[in-house]
Amino acid sequence: MNKRLISIFTLLTALIMGVQAQVVTTNEEDTDEEDELIVIDEEGKEEIIEFPEAMTYDLDSLLNEYMAKTYLTPEDCNTTNENPSYPTEVFVERLYRLPTVMEMAHNEVVQQFIDRYCTRLRRTIGYALGASNFYMPIFEEALDLYQIPLELRNLPIIESALNPKAVSRVGATGLWQFMLTTGKTYGLQVNSLVDERRDPIKASFAAAHYLSDLYKVFGDWNLVIAAYNCGPANVNKAIQRSGGSKDYWQIYPYLPKETRGYVPAFIAANYMMTYYSKHNICPMHSTLPAQTDTVMVARNIHLQQIAGVLGIDIEQLRALNPMYRRDVVPGATQPYAIRLPLADVNRFIEMEDSISNYRASELLTNRMQVEVNDDVPTYYHKSKRYVKSRKWRVTRRSHMHRGSKSKARRGKARHSKKRSKARSRRRR
């Protein structure tokens, strides 16, 4: 892994601090329009296609977060806000010219997504263009390691809107939107304190590994992307229902509703990330953050302790370390890395003991050992139920004892009668 590249672009920098994925909720009508596309085929039939969840996030709230305010600034290029109109042949040719291994075919569904990106989502595309400067180098490095086509670097745009803390409505988390089981399968640790699905570096390499495995199964990148969205089992079902075809556009009707729009949305995203200037979309200007480095810790440390002693903005620390869900680095469990601004790494090493002791009892509240209260209670109330049952057992034993005595007396009486009869017979 190129450490200098990681240090420069700071993949662990979360563009949106602590923000969960939010859907635009201005009013019900607008929400429906944002979440769906209506495509009319040649026969006049309407088809409703779900829009990728990440592309409906509230952009204004994301832009108010730490990293966006610190490193992204509004457009400063001289362009109009008007979207030029082009004939279909132009879009077909532009997609065909993209230098990609994956097939970027054009059709009415793809065109609908391009039109949406060019109009209502213009600011979202400008935001993605600016934010991509932080993450694309790492995405490309991870994909290249597993020999994945580099055009798949745009997958997190429709997966998470480049938000490392994004959480979907079904629980998928991080830039690459890993589900819990899949993330753990590919080595991402998830527990109450740590969620490595949020870690841009680890999640990117896990995603590249997963994509590589999917390609070994399907041998087609369109099917790989579909399987990444809805799972390999659903893609295999669609292949079987279509009669065995392995062409995405042939199995299209048999895929889950949300997956039908997934590949078209991805193709349209690749188009926009290349030809945005043709539609007068201006990318947000990004300033690369200061260089960073990591230190390993073998003790529990709270991010507030680091911020308090070293004088670092707590929001910056959270942005650099999005994997720590509750600001606690559980180094006592196993050594963990903390990413810091490069200028503060040596200071942390020199002052680690002071940092560990700073407000420790207040911030790290889990106790290692506790004593049980052994005071003698001043009031003790016997259970009535226990007393009753005890009386019942005593009474029952008494009855049983008396019954045994009665049986013994009856036995002796019978024995006495037998002896009396024997004596009478002898006298005779």
Tab-separated table of N, CA and C in Angstrom, residues 77-211:
chain	number	residue	atom	x	y	z
A	77	CYS	N	-16.289	28.450	-10.738
A	77	CYS	CA	-16.056	28.551	-12.179
A	77	CYS	C	-17.198	29.340	-12.829
A	78	ASN	N	-16.887	29.935	-13.927
A	78	ASN	CA	-17.852	30.793	-14.613
A	78	ASN	C	-18.668	29.983	-15.615
A	79	THR	N	-19.734	29.384	-15.136
A	79	THR	CA	-20.631	28.635	-16.012
A	79	THR	C	-22.067	29.013	-15.688
A	80	THR	N	-22.931	28.828	-16.650
A	80	THR	CA	-24.352	29.056	-16.405
A	80	THR	C	-24.936	27.827	-15.724
A	81	ASN	N	-26.093	28.005	-15.158
A	81	ASN	CA	-26.765	26.890	-14.498
A	81	ASN	C	-27.737	26.190	-15.440
A	82	GLU	N	-27.586	26.431	-16.715
A	82	GLU	CA	-28.500	25.871	-17.710
A	82	GLU	C	-27.965	24.542	-18.223
A	83	ASN	N	-28.828	23.567	-18.310
A	83	ASN	CA	-28.449	22.244	-18.811
A	83	ASN	C	-28.707	22.178	-20.314
A	84	PRO	N	-27.665	22.096	-21.130
A	84	PRO	CA	-27.871	22.027	-22.581
A	84	PRO	C	-28.594	20.739	-22.978
A	85	SER	N	-29.301	20.810	-24.081
A	85	SER	CA	-30.005	19.650	-24.619
A	85	SER	C	-29.195	19.041	-25.759
A	86	TYR	N	-29.097	17.711	-25.748
A	86	TYR	CA	-28.355	17.002	-26.794
A	86	TYR	C	-29.236	15.897	-27.365
A	87	PRO	N	-29.043	15.566	-28.624
A	87	PRO	CA	-29.775	14.418	-29.199
A	87	PRO	C	-29.265	13.109	-28.598
A	88	THR	N	-30.075	12.086	-28.711
A	88	THR	CA	-29.733	10.788	-28.123
A	88	THR	C	-28.410	10.271	-28.647
A	89	GLU	N	-28.125	10.518	-29.923
A	89	GLU	CA	-26.898	9.990	-30.519
A	89	GLU	C	-25.650	10.496	-29.807
A	90	VAL	N	-25.729	11.704	-29.259
A	90	VAL	CA	-24.572	12.267	-28.554
A	90	VAL	C	-24.300	11.489	-27.271
A	91	PHE	N	-25.351	11.181	-26.525
A	91	PHE	CA	-25.177	10.410	-25.294
A	91	PHE	C	-24.640	9.010	-25.591
A	92	VAL	N	-25.170	8.399	-26.662
A	92	VAL	CA	-24.709	7.063	-27.043
A	92	VAL	C	-23.222	7.082	-27.362
A	93	GLU	N	-22.798	8.063	-28.121
A	93	GLU	CA	-21.398	8.151	-28.519
A	93	GLU	C	-20.493	8.446	-27.329
A	94	ARG	N	-20.928	9.344	-26.443
A	94	ARG	CA	-20.109	9.680	-25.284
A	94	ARG	C	-19.916	8.472	-24.371
A	95	LEU	N	-20.965	7.729	-24.133
A	95	LEU	CA	-20.833	6.528	-23.303
A	95	LEU	C	-19.908	5.504	-23.957
A	96	TYR	N	-20.020	5.384	-25.259
A	96	TYR	CA	-19.194	4.403	-25.978
A	96	TYR	C	-17.713	4.777	-25.918
A	97	ARG	N	-17.426	6.081	-25.845
A	97	ARG	CA	-16.041	6.538	-25.839
A	97	ARG	C	-15.378	6.426	-24.466
A	98	LEU	N	-16.137	6.139	-23.429
A	98	LEU	CA	-15.538	6.026	-22.099
A	98	LEU	C	-14.501	4.896	-22.095
A	99	PRO	N	-13.306	5.129	-21.540
A	99	PRO	CA	-12.253	4.107	-21.525
A	99	PRO	C	-12.491	3.089	-20.410
A	100	THR	N	-13.461	2.210	-20.626
A	100	THR	CA	-13.852	1.270	-19.581
A	100	THR	C	-13.837	-0.166	-20.096
A	101	VAL	N	-13.610	-1.085	-19.150
A	101	VAL	CA	-13.758	-2.514	-19.446
A	101	VAL	C	-15.226	-2.897	-19.380
A	102	MET	N	-15.907	-2.336	-18.398
A	102	MET	CA	-17.332	-2.611	-18.235
A	102	MET	C	-18.127	-1.995	-19.376
A	103	GLU	N	-19.147	-2.710	-19.837
A	103	GLU	CA	-20.007	-2.213	-20.910
A	103	GLU	C	-20.854	-1.048	-20.412
A	104	MET	N	-20.777	0.076	-21.098
A	104	MET	CA	-21.561	1.268	-20.760
A	104	MET	C	-22.585	1.523	-21.857
A	105	ALA	N	-23.588	0.682	-21.912
A	105	ALA	CA	-24.589	0.771	-22.976
A	105	ALA	C	-25.615	1.855	-22.647
A	106	HIS	N	-26.213	2.392	-23.694
A	106	HIS	CA	-27.231	3.431	-23.537
A	106	HIS	C	-28.604	2.852	-23.825
A	107	ASN	N	-29.591	3.272	-23.062
A	107	ASN	CA	-30.997	2.965	-23.337
A	107	ASN	C	-31.844	3.992	-22.598
A	108	GLU	N	-33.142	3.853	-22.673
A	108	GLU	CA	-34.036	4.844	-22.090
A	108	GLU	C	-33.897	4.919	-20.572
A	109	VAL	N	-33.627	3.779	-19.927
A	109	VAL	CA	-33.479	3.787	-18.465
A	109	VAL	C	-32.233	4.576	-18.070
A	110	VAL	N	-31.119	4.316	-18.746
A	110	VAL	CA	-29.882	5.056	-18.465
A	110	VAL	C	-30.086	6.547	-18.713
A	111	GLN	N	-30.790	6.880	-19.796
A	111	GLN	CA	-31.025	8.281	-20.126
A	111	GLN	C	-31.833	8.996	-19.045
A	112	GLN	N	-32.780	8.295	-18.452
A	112	GLN	CA	-33.577	8.897	-17.381
A	112	GLN	C	-32.705	9.278	-16.189
A	113	PHE	N	-31.748	8.429	-15.865
A	113	PHE	CA	-30.848	8.742	-14.754
A	113	PHE	C	-29.931	9.906	-15.104
A	114	ILE	N	-29.420	9.920	-16.331
A	114	ILE	CA	-28.570	11.041	-16.745
A	114	ILE	C	-29.348	12.352	-16.650
A	115	ASP	N	-30.594	12.340	-17.122
A	115	ASP	CA	-31.416	13.553	-17.070
A	115	ASP	C	-31.639	14.015	-15.634
A	116	ARG	N	-31.845	13.073	-14.717
A	116	ARG	CA	-32.060	13.454	-13.322
A	116	ARG	C	-30.786	14.060	-12.730
A	117	TYR	N	-29.647	13.443	-13.029
A	117	TYR	CA	-28.374	13.974	-12.527
A	117	TYR	C	-28.105	15.385	-13.066
A	118	CYS	N	-28.494	15.622	-14.311
A	118	CYS	CA	-28.205	16.914	-14.951
A	118	CYS	C	-29.117	18.031	-14.481
A	119	THR	N	-30.232	17.691	-13.871
A	119	THR	CA	-31.211	18.707	-13.512
A	119	THR	C	-31.333	18.845	-11.997
A	120	ARG	N	-32.148	18.040	-11.381
A	120	ARG	CA	-32.398	18.187	-9.945
A	120	ARG	C	-31.175	17.896	-9.081
A	121	LEU	N	-30.301	17.032	-9.547
A	121	LEU	CA	-29.161	16.621	-8.731
A	121	LEU	C	-27.850	17.271	-9.174
A	122	ARG	N	-27.928	18.410	-9.794
A	122	ARG	CA	-26.725	19.093	-10.259
A	122	ARG	C	-25.780	19.405	-9.096
A	123	ARG	N	-26.330	19.920	-7.988
A	123	ARG	CA	-25.494	20.251	-6.840
A	123	ARG	C	-24.897	18.997	-6.207
A	124	THR	N	-25.646	17.896	-6.221
A	124	THR	CA	-25.115	16.644	-5.677
A	124	THR	C	-23.934	16.161	-6.500
A	125	ILE	N	-24.028	16.284	-7.823
A	125	ILE	CA	-22.914	15.888	-8.686
A	125	ILE	C	-21.710	16.802	-8.440
A	126	GLY	N	-21.946	18.108	-8.292
A	126	GLY	CA	-20.850	19.025	-7.986
A	126	GLY	C	-20.182	18.685	-6.662
A	127	TYR	N	-20.996	18.307	-5.680
A	127	TYR	CA	-20.464	17.885	-4.387
A	127	TYR	C	-19.638	16.611	-4.531
A	128	ALA	N	-20.149	15.636	-5.275
A	128	ALA	CA	-19.434	14.365	-5.460
A	128	ALA	C	-18.106	14.575	-6.176
A	129	LEU	N	-18.087	15.492	-7.139
A	129	LEU	CA	-16.843	15.770	-7.863
A	129	LEU	C	-15.784	16.354	-6.929
A	130	GLY	N	-16.209	17.244	-6.032
A	130	GLY	CA	-15.260	17.807	-5.085
A	130	GLY	C	-14.820	16.799	-4.039
A	131	ALA	N	-15.779	16.039	-3.507
A	131	ALA	CA	-15.460	15.072	-2.462
A	131	ALA	C	-14.617	13.918	-2.973
A	132	SER	N	-14.758	13.587	-4.253
A	132	SER	CA	-14.027	12.441	-4.799
A	132	SER	C	-12.517	12.619	-4.730
A	133	ASN	N	-12.044	13.876	-4.651
A	133	ASN	CA	-10.603	14.104	-4.552
A	133	ASN	C	-10.009	13.485	-3.291
A	134	PHE	N	-10.825	13.343	-2.250
A	134	PHE	CA	-10.335	12.733	-1.025
A	134	PHE	C	-10.228	11.210	-1.155
A	135	TYR	N	-11.150	10.616	-1.875
A	135	TYR	CA	-11.308	9.171	-1.811
A	135	TYR	C	-10.876	8.401	-3.050
A	136	MET	N	-10.960	9.007	-4.223
A	136	MET	CA	-10.683	8.258	-5.448
A	136	MET	C	-9.292	7.617	-5.487
A	137	PRO	N	-8.239	8.286	-5.027
A	137	PRO	CA	-6.923	7.633	-5.074
A	137	PRO	C	-6.884	6.314	-4.299
A	138	ILE	N	-7.557	6.272	-3.147
A	138	ILE	CA	-7.558	5.029	-2.370
A	138	ILE	C	-8.435	3.982	-3.034
A	139	PHE	N	-9.593	4.399	-3.538
A	139	PHE	CA	-10.446	3.448	-4.258
A	139	PHE	C	-9.660	2.800	-5.395
A	140	GLU	N	-8.966	3.625	-6.152
A	140	GLU	CA	-8.221	3.115	-7.305
A	140	GLU	C	-7.101	2.176	-6.876
A	141	GLU	N	-6.428	2.501	-5.772
A	141	GLU	CA	-5.350	1.636	-5.304
A	141	GLU	C	-5.882	0.273	-4.874
A	142	ALA	N	-7.015	0.266	-4.171
A	142	ALA	CA	-7.610	-0.999	-3.739
A	142	ALA	C	-8.096	-1.817	-4.933
A	143	LEU	N	-8.773	-1.165	-5.877
A	143	LEU	CA	-9.281	-1.869	-7.055
A	143	LEU	C	-8.136	-2.413	-7.912
A	144	ASP	N	-7.083	-1.631	-8.044
A	144	ASP	CA	-5.951	-2.062	-8.860
A	144	ASP	C	-5.260	-3.276	-8.250
A	145	LEU	N	-5.202	-3.329	-6.911
A	145	LEU	CA	-4.577	-4.469	-6.249
A	145	LEU	C	-5.278	-5.772	-6.612
A	146	TYR	N	-6.616	-5.726	-6.722
A	146	TYR	CA	-7.401	-6.929	-7.050
A	146	TYR	C	-7.748	-7.003	-8.530
A	147	GLN	N	-7.113	-6.142	-9.347
A	147	GLN	CA	-7.308	-6.129	-10.790
A	147	GLN	C	-8.782	-5.941	-11.164
A	148	ILE	N	-9.410	-4.995	-10.502
A	148	ILE	CA	-10.803	-4.630	-10.770
A	148	ILE	C	-10.796	-3.414	-11.694
A	149	PRO	N	-11.670	-3.355	-12.699
A	149	PRO	CA	-11.744	-2.170	-13.564
A	149	PRO	C	-11.895	-0.894	-12.746
A	150	LEU	N	-11.111	0.117	-13.064
A	150	LEU	CA	-11.066	1.319	-12.243
A	150	LEU	C	-12.349	2.143	-12.317
A	151	GLU	N	-13.191	1.880	-13.312
A	151	GLU	CA	-14.451	2.623	-13.371
A	151	GLU	C	-15.356	2.306	-12.171
A	152	LEU	N	-15.073	1.193	-11.478
A	152	LEU	CA	-15.883	0.860	-10.305
A	152	LEU	C	-15.573	1.760	-9.108
A	153	ARG	N	-14.609	2.661	-9.271
A	153	ARG	CA	-14.341	3.645	-8.214
A	153	ARG	C	-15.542	4.553	-7.990
A	154	ASN	N	-16.439	4.641	-8.983
A	154	ASN	CA	-17.632	5.484	-8.841
A	154	ASN	C	-18.776	4.777	-8.129
A	155	LEU	N	-18.589	3.524	-7.766
A	155	LEU	CA	-19.658	2.773	-7.102
A	155	LEU	C	-20.078	3.411	-5.774
A	156	PRO	N	-19.136	3.873	-4.925
A	156	PRO	CA	-19.573	4.486	-3.654
A	156	PRO	C	-20.381	5.763	-3.820
A	157	ILE	N	-20.341	6.381	-5.000
A	157	ILE	CA	-21.144	7.591	-5.197
A	157	ILE	C	-22.628	7.256	-5.092
A	158	ILE	N	-23.040	6.164	-5.745
A	158	ILE	CA	-24.455	5.787	-5.658
A	158	ILE	C	-24.732	4.907	-4.443
A	159	GLU	N	-23.681	4.369	-3.820
A	159	GLU	CA	-23.878	3.554	-2.629
A	159	GLU	C	-24.081	4.423	-1.397
A	160	SER	N	-23.233	5.447	-1.232
A	160	SER	CA	-23.233	6.190	0.028
A	160	SER	C	-23.127	7.695	-0.133
A	161	ALA	N	-23.097	8.217	-1.371
A	161	ALA	CA	-22.843	9.640	-1.610
A	161	ALA	C	-21.526	10.071	-0.972
A	162	LEU	N	-20.558	9.139	-0.917
A	162	LEU	CA	-19.223	9.391	-0.359
A	162	LEU	C	-19.291	9.832	1.100
A	163	ASN	N	-20.182	9.209	1.852
A	163	ASN	CA	-20.314	9.462	3.287
A	163	ASN	C	-19.897	8.206	4.043
A	164	PRO	N	-18.730	8.204	4.721
A	164	PRO	CA	-18.254	6.988	5.382
A	164	PRO	C	-19.118	6.532	6.550
A	165	LYS	N	-19.998	7.411	7.049
A	165	LYS	CA	-20.875	7.028	8.150
A	165	LYS	C	-22.316	6.813	7.700
A	166	ALA	N	-22.538	6.731	6.406
A	166	ALA	CA	-23.899	6.530	5.902
A	166	ALA	C	-24.427	5.169	6.326
A	167	VAL	N	-25.688	5.137	6.699
A	167	VAL	CA	-26.370	3.890	7.068
A	167	VAL	C	-27.677	3.827	6.283
A	168	SER	N	-27.867	2.762	5.532
A	168	SER	CA	-29.080	2.638	4.720
A	168	SER	C	-30.245	2.167	5.576
A	169	ARG	N	-31.415	2.153	4.995
A	169	ARG	CA	-32.604	1.732	5.739
A	169	ARG	C	-32.580	0.256	6.094
A	170	VAL	N	-31.702	-0.537	5.450
A	170	VAL	CA	-31.604	-1.966	5.791
A	170	VAL	C	-30.339	-2.254	6.595
A	171	GLY	N	-29.602	-1.217	7.001
A	171	GLY	CA	-28.451	-1.402	7.876
A	171	GLY	C	-27.103	-1.473	7.203
A	172	ALA	N	-27.037	-1.346	5.870
A	172	ALA	CA	-25.744	-1.311	5.193
A	172	ALA	C	-25.008	-0.031	5.604
A	173	THR	N	-23.694	-0.142	5.823
A	173	THR	CA	-22.948	0.944	6.455
A	173	THR	C	-21.657	1.247	5.710
A	174	GLY	N	-21.278	2.524	5.725
A	174	GLY	CA	-19.985	2.941	5.213
A	174	GLY	C	-20.003	3.379	3.764
A	175	LEU	N	-18.828	3.763	3.268
A	175	LEU	CA	-18.690	4.210	1.883
A	175	LEU	C	-19.169	3.155	0.901
A	176	TRP	N	-18.858	1.886	1.184
A	176	TRP	CA	-19.191	0.794	0.276
A	176	TRP	C	-20.449	0.050	0.699
A	177	GLN	N	-21.105	0.531	1.755
A	177	GLN	CA	-22.402	-0.010	2.184
A	177	GLN	C	-22.375	-1.521	2.400
A	178	PHE	N	-21.493	-1.958	3.257
A	178	PHE	CA	-21.427	-3.371	3.609
A	178	PHE	C	-22.531	-3.719	4.591
A	179	MET	N	-23.204	-4.839	4.341
A	179	MET	CA	-24.058	-5.421	5.361
A	179	MET	C	-23.171	-6.072	6.417
A	180	LEU	N	-23.729	-6.280	7.606
A	180	LEU	CA	-22.936	-6.777	8.730
A	180	LEU	C	-22.275	-8.116	8.420
A	181	THR	N	-23.054	-9.065	7.906
A	181	THR	CA	-22.521	-10.406	7.643
A	181	THR	C	-21.446	-10.373	6.574
A	182	THR	N	-21.704	-9.654	5.487
A	182	THR	CA	-20.718	-9.575	4.403
A	182	THR	C	-19.443	-8.896	4.874
A	183	GLY	N	-19.585	-7.832	5.647
A	183	GLY	CA	-18.412	-7.138	6.156
A	183	GLY	C	-17.537	-8.048	6.999
A	184	LYS	N	-18.157	-8.813	7.894
A	184	LYS	CA	-17.377	-9.725	8.739
A	184	LYS	C	-16.743	-10.833	7.908
A	185	THR	N	-17.443	-11.286	6.861
A	185	THR	CA	-16.884	-12.316	5.995
A	185	THR	C	-15.581	-11.848	5.361
A	186	TYR	N	-15.496	-10.560	5.055
A	186	TYR	CA	-14.304	-10.013	4.405
A	186	TYR	C	-13.391	-9.282	5.386
A	187	GLY	N	-13.448	-9.699	6.646
A	187	GLY	CA	-12.462	-9.283	7.623
A	187	GLY	C	-12.689	-7.951	8.288
A	188	LEU	N	-13.869	-7.371	8.133
A	188	LEU	CA	-14.150	-6.091	8.779
A	188	LEU	C	-14.748	-6.346	10.161
A	189	GLN	N	-14.099	-5.824	11.161
A	189	GLN	CA	-14.519	-6.034	12.542
A	189	GLN	C	-15.656	-5.092	12.898
A	190	VAL	N	-16.695	-5.648	13.509
A	190	VAL	CA	-17.834	-4.843	13.950
A	190	VAL	C	-18.217	-5.280	15.349
A	191	ASN	N	-18.205	-4.353	16.290
A	191	ASN	CA	-18.698	-4.614	17.632
A	191	ASN	C	-19.300	-3.328	18.186
A	192	SER	N	-19.552	-3.276	19.475
A	192	SER	CA	-20.232	-2.108	20.043
A	192	SER	C	-19.410	-0.836	19.956
A	193	LEU	N	-18.077	-0.958	19.904
A	193	LEU	CA	-17.214	0.213	19.895
A	193	LEU	C	-16.573	0.496	18.546
A	194	VAL	N	-16.396	-0.537	17.730
A	194	VAL	CA	-15.655	-0.406	16.472
A	194	VAL	C	-16.516	-0.902	15.320
A	195	ASP	N	-16.519	-0.149	14.231
A	195	ASP	CA	-17.191	-0.579	13.003
A	195	ASP	C	-16.274	-0.261	11.827
A	196	GLU	N	-15.509	-1.277	11.399
A	196	GLU	CA	-14.533	-1.052	10.340
A	196	GLU	C	-15.175	-0.887	8.973
A	197	ARG	N	-16.478	-1.076	8.860
A	197	ARG	CA	-17.163	-0.756	7.612
A	197	ARG	C	-17.093	0.741	7.339
A	198	ARG	N	-16.899	1.537	8.391
A	198	ARG	CA	-16.767	2.982	8.252
A	198	ARG	C	-15.346	3.411	7.898
A	199	ASP	N	-14.397	2.521	8.053
A	199	ASP	CA	-13.004	2.867	7.783
A	199	ASP	C	-12.774	2.882	6.275
A	200	PRO	N	-12.476	4.039	5.681
A	200	PRO	CA	-12.349	4.109	4.219
A	200	PRO	C	-11.304	3.165	3.643
A	201	ILE	N	-10.177	3.019	4.312
A	201	ILE	CA	-9.107	2.177	3.767
A	201	ILE	C	-9.492	0.702	3.839
A	202	LYS	N	-9.821	0.234	5.040
A	202	LYS	CA	-10.135	-1.182	5.207
A	202	LYS	C	-11.367	-1.583	4.405
A	203	ALA	N	-12.381	-0.725	4.397
A	203	ALA	CA	-13.602	-1.044	3.656
A	203	ALA	C	-13.348	-1.088	2.155
A	204	SER	N	-12.466	-0.231	1.642
A	204	SER	CA	-12.181	-0.198	0.205
A	204	SER	C	-11.490	-1.487	-0.240
A	205	PHE	N	-10.533	-1.947	0.548
A	205	PHE	CA	-9.846	-3.185	0.180
A	205	PHE	C	-10.761	-4.398	0.355
A	206	ALA	N	-11.637	-4.366	1.354
A	206	ALA	CA	-12.614	-5.448	1.511
A	206	ALA	C	-13.595	-5.465	0.341
A	207	ALA	N	-14.028	-4.282	-0.106
A	207	ALA	CA	-14.956	-4.199	-1.238
A	207	ALA	C	-14.309	-4.710	-2.513
A	208	ALA	N	-13.039	-4.359	-2.738
A	208	ALA	CA	-12.334	-4.839	-3.928
A	208	ALA	C	-12.223	-6.361	-3.909
A	209	HIS	N	-11.960	-6.907	-2.738
A	209	HIS	CA	-11.884	-8.370	-2.600
A	209	HIS	C	-13.237	-9.011	-2.920
A	210	TYR	N	-14.300	-8.421	-2.394
A	210	TYR	CA	-15.646	-8.948	-2.632
A	210	TYR	C	-16.015	-8.869	-4.111
A	211	LEU	N	-15.717	-7.752	-4.753
A	211	LEU	CA	-16.001	-7.600	-6.182
A	211	LEU	C	-15.224	-8.629	-7.009
